[in-house]
Amino acid sequence: MLGQSIEDPTSVEGEVGTSQGLGYLPINTVLREQKQLTHSQGKLLLPVDKSATTGCQINGYQIHVGQTTVEANSQAFVQLDTGGTDGCISADNQVAGSYLHGMFDSPAALQQILA
């Protein structure tokens, strides 16, 4: 929803087609029929702020039916312990999105995001 478009080629959420996103992030999502549920861990990749400790550890779970592609040279939101990344941060650092649920349960992560 935060990205450029959401494509639903197999009618997962309604009629087959593509909907325009809000355009805040340089991403595009294609809905898939198979729901993914995974426990994930990693660290936040927020821009450095002198008042925040960067790279705090987070835990959560991903539950989604989409596969999102991020445009090249975009800033990821989370570095996963598996080696991949999740989410995206807008170029102006005002909007971030992630599939990772539960990151706000960590006081350190919440503090870093608010900073």
Coordinates of N, CA and C in Angstrom, one line a residue, residues 30-115:
V30 N 3.4 -7.8 -5.7 CA 2.6 -8.7 -6.4 C 2.0 -9.7 -5.4
L31 N 0.7 -9.8 -5.3 CA 0.0 -10.7 -4.4 C 0.2 -12.1 -4.9
R32 N 0.5 -13.1 -4.0 CA 0.6 -14.5 -4.3 C -0.5 -15.3 -3.6
E33 N -0.8 -16.5 -4.0 CA -1.8 -17.3 -3.4 C -1.4 -17.9 -2.1
Q34 N -0.1 -18.2 -1.9 CA 0.4 -18.8 -0.7 C 0.8 -17.8 0.3
K35 N 0.1 -17.9 1.5 CA 0.5 -17.0 2.6 C 1.8 -17.4 3.2
Q36 N 2.6 -16.5 3.5 CA 3.9 -16.8 4.2 C 3.9 -16.4 5.6
L37 N 4.3 -17.2 6.5 CA 4.4 -16.9 7.9 C 5.8 -17.4 8.4
T38 N 6.6 -16.5 8.8 CA 7.9 -16.8 9.3 C 8.3 -15.9 10.5
H39 N 9.0 -16.6 11.5 CA 9.6 -15.8 12.6 C 10.9 -15.2 12.1
S40 N 11.1 -13.9 12.4 CA 12.3 -13.2 11.8 C 13.0 -12.4 12.9
Q41 N 14.3 -12.3 12.8 CA 15.1 -11.5 13.7 C 16.1 -10.7 12.8
G42 N 16.5 -9.6 13.4 CA 17.4 -8.7 12.6 C 17.7 -7.5 13.4
K43 N 18.2 -6.5 12.6 CA 18.5 -5.2 13.3 C 18.0 -4.1 12.4
L44 N 17.6 -3.0 13.0 CA 17.0 -1.8 12.3 C 18.2 -1.1 11.6
L45 N 17.9 -0.6 10.4 CA 18.8 0.1 9.6 C 18.4 1.5 9.4
L46 N 18.0 2.2 10.4 CA 17.6 3.6 10.3 C 18.8 4.5 10.2
P47 N 18.5 5.7 9.6 CA 19.6 6.7 9.4 C 20.2 7.0 10.8
V48 N 21.4 7.3 10.8 CA 22.1 7.6 12.1 C 21.6 8.9 12.6
D49 N 21.3 8.8 13.9 CA 20.8 10.0 14.7 C 21.6 10.0 15.9
K50 N 22.2 11.1 16.3 CA 23.1 11.2 17.4 C 22.4 10.8 18.7
S51 N 21.1 11.0 18.8 CA 20.4 10.7 20.0 C 19.9 9.2 20.1
A52 N 20.2 8.4 19.1 CA 19.7 7.0 19.1 C 20.8 6.1 18.9
T53 N 20.6 4.9 19.5 CA 21.6 3.8 19.3 C 21.1 3.1 18.0
T54 N 22.0 3.1 17.0 CA 21.6 2.5 15.7 C 21.8 1.0 15.7
G55 N 21.0 0.3 14.9 CA 21.2 -1.1 14.7 C 20.7 -2.0 15.8
C56 N 19.7 -1.5 16.6 CA 19.2 -2.4 17.7 C 18.5 -3.6 17.1
Q57 N 18.6 -4.7 17.9 CA 18.1 -6.0 17.5 C 16.5 -6.0 17.6
I58 N 15.9 -6.6 16.7 CA 14.4 -6.8 16.8 C 14.0 -8.2 16.5
N59 N 12.9 -8.6 16.9 CA 12.3 -9.9 16.7 C 10.8 -9.7 16.3
G60 N 10.3 -10.6 15.5 CA 8.9 -10.5 15.1 C 8.6 -11.6 14.1
Y61 N 7.5 -11.4 13.4 CA 7.0 -12.4 12.5 C 6.5 -11.7 11.2
Q62 N 6.7 -12.4 10.1 CA 6.2 -11.9 8.8 C 5.0 -12.7 8.4
I63 N 3.9 -12.1 8.1 CA 2.7 -12.8 7.6 C 2.2 -11.9 6.5
H64 N 2.3 -12.5 5.3 CA 1.8 -11.7 4.1 C 1.6 -12.7 2.9
V65 N 0.9 -12.2 1.9 CA 0.7 -12.9 0.7 C 1.3 -12.2 -0.5
G66 N 2.1 -11.2 -0.2 CA 2.7 -10.4 -1.2 C 4.2 -10.7 -1.4
Q67 N 4.7 -10.4 -2.6 CA 6.1 -10.5 -2.8 C 6.5 -9.1 -3.3
T68 N 7.3 -8.4 -2.6 CA 7.6 -7.0 -2.8 C 9.0 -6.9 -3.4
T69 N 9.1 -6.1 -4.5 CA 10.4 -5.8 -5.0 C 10.7 -4.3 -4.7
V70 N 12.0 -4.1 -4.3 CA 12.4 -2.7 -4.0 C 13.3 -2.2 -5.1
E71 N 13.1 -1.0 -5.5 CA 14.0 -0.4 -6.5 C 15.4 -0.4 -6.1
A72 N 16.4 -0.5 -7.0 CA 17.8 -0.5 -6.7 C 18.2 0.8 -6.0
N73 N 19.2 0.7 -5.1 CA 19.7 1.9 -4.4 C 18.7 2.4 -3.3
S74 N 17.7 1.6 -3.0 CA 16.8 2.1 -1.9 C 17.3 1.6 -0.6
Q75 N 17.0 2.3 0.5 CA 17.4 2.0 1.8 C 16.5 1.0 2.5
A76 N 17.0 -0.1 2.9 CA 16.2 -1.2 3.6 C 16.0 -0.7 5.0
F77 N 14.9 -1.2 5.6 CA 14.5 -0.9 7.0 C 15.1 -1.8 8.0
V78 N 15.2 -3.1 7.6 CA 15.7 -4.2 8.5 C 16.7 -5.0 7.8
Q79 N 17.8 -5.3 8.5 CA 18.8 -6.3 8.0 C 18.5 -7.6 8.8
L80 N 18.0 -8.6 8.1 CA 17.6 -9.9 8.7 C 18.8 -10.7 9.0
D81 N 18.7 -11.5 10.1 CA 19.8 -12.4 10.5 C 20.1 -13.4 9.5
T82 N 19.1 -13.7 8.6 CA 19.3 -14.7 7.5 C 20.2 -14.2 6.4
G83 N 20.5 -12.9 6.4 CA 21.3 -12.3 5.4 C 20.5 -11.4 4.4
G84 N 19.2 -11.5 4.4 CA 18.4 -10.7 3.5 C 18.0 -9.4 4.2
T85 N 17.2 -8.6 3.5 CA 16.7 -7.4 4.1 C 15.1 -7.4 4.0
D86 N 14.5 -6.5 4.8 CA 13.1 -6.4 4.8 C 12.8 -4.9 4.8
G87 N 11.7 -4.5 4.2 CA 11.2 -3.2 4.2 C 12.0 -2.2 3.5
C88 N 11.6 -0.9 3.6 CA 12.2 0.2 2.8 C 11.9 1.5 3.6
I89 N 12.9 2.4 3.4 CA 12.7 3.7 4.0 C 12.7 4.7 2.8
S90 N 11.8 5.7 2.9 CA 11.7 6.7 1.8 C 13.0 7.5 1.8
A91 N 13.3 8.1 0.6 CA 14.5 8.9 0.4 C 14.6 10.1 1.4
D92 N 13.4 10.6 1.9 CA 13.4 11.8 2.8 C 13.4 11.3 4.3
N93 N 13.5 10.0 4.5 CA 13.5 9.4 5.8 C 12.2 9.7 6.6
Q94 N 11.1 9.9 6.0 CA 9.8 10.2 6.7 C 8.9 9.1 6.7
V95 N 9.1 8.1 5.8 CA 8.2 6.9 5.7 C 9.0 5.6 5.7
A96 N 8.5 4.6 6.4 CA 9.2 3.3 6.4 C 8.1 2.3 6.4
G97 N 8.4 1.2 5.8 CA 7.4 0.1 5.8 C 8.2 -1.2 5.9
S98 N 7.5 -2.2 6.5 CA 8.1 -3.5 6.7 C 7.0 -4.6 6.8
Y99 N 7.4 -5.8 6.5 CA 6.5 -6.9 6.7 C 6.6 -7.5 8.1
L100 N 7.6 -7.0 8.9 CA 7.9 -7.5 10.2 C 6.9 -7.0 11.3
H101 N 6.1 -7.8 11.8 CA 5.1 -7.5 12.8 C 5.8 -7.7 14.2
G102 N 5.5 -6.9 15.2 CA 6.1 -7.1 16.5 C 7.3 -6.3 16.8
M103 N 7.8 -5.5 15.9 CA 9.0 -4.8 16.2 C 8.8 -3.7 17.3
F104 N 7.5 -3.2 17.4 CA 7.2 -2.2 18.4 C 7.2 -2.7 19.8
D105 N 7.3 -4.1 19.9 CA 7.3 -4.7 21.3 C 8.6 -4.5 21.9
S106 N 9.6 -4.1 21.2 CA 11.0 -3.9 21.7 C 11.1 -2.4 22.1
P107 N 11.3 -2.1 23.4 CA 11.5 -0.7 23.8 C 12.6 0.0 23.1
A108 N 13.7 -0.7 22.9 CA 14.9 -0.1 22.2 C 14.5 0.2 20.7
A109 N 13.8 -0.7 20.1 CA 13.4 -0.4 18.7 C 12.4 0.7 18.6
L110 N 11.5 0.7 19.5 CA 10.5 1.8 19.5 C 11.2 3.1 19.7
Q111 N 12.1 3.2 20.6 CA 12.8 4.4 20.9 C 13.6 4.9 19.7
Q112 N 14.3 3.9 19.0 CA 15.0 4.3 17.8 C 14.1 4.8 16.7
I113 N 13.0 4.1 16.5 CA 12.1 4.5 15.4 C 11.5 5.9 15.7
L114 N 11.2 6.2 16.9 CA 10.6 7.5 17.3 C 11.7 8.6 17.2
A115 N 12.9 8.3 17.4 CA 14.0 9.3 17.3 C 14.2 9.6 15.8

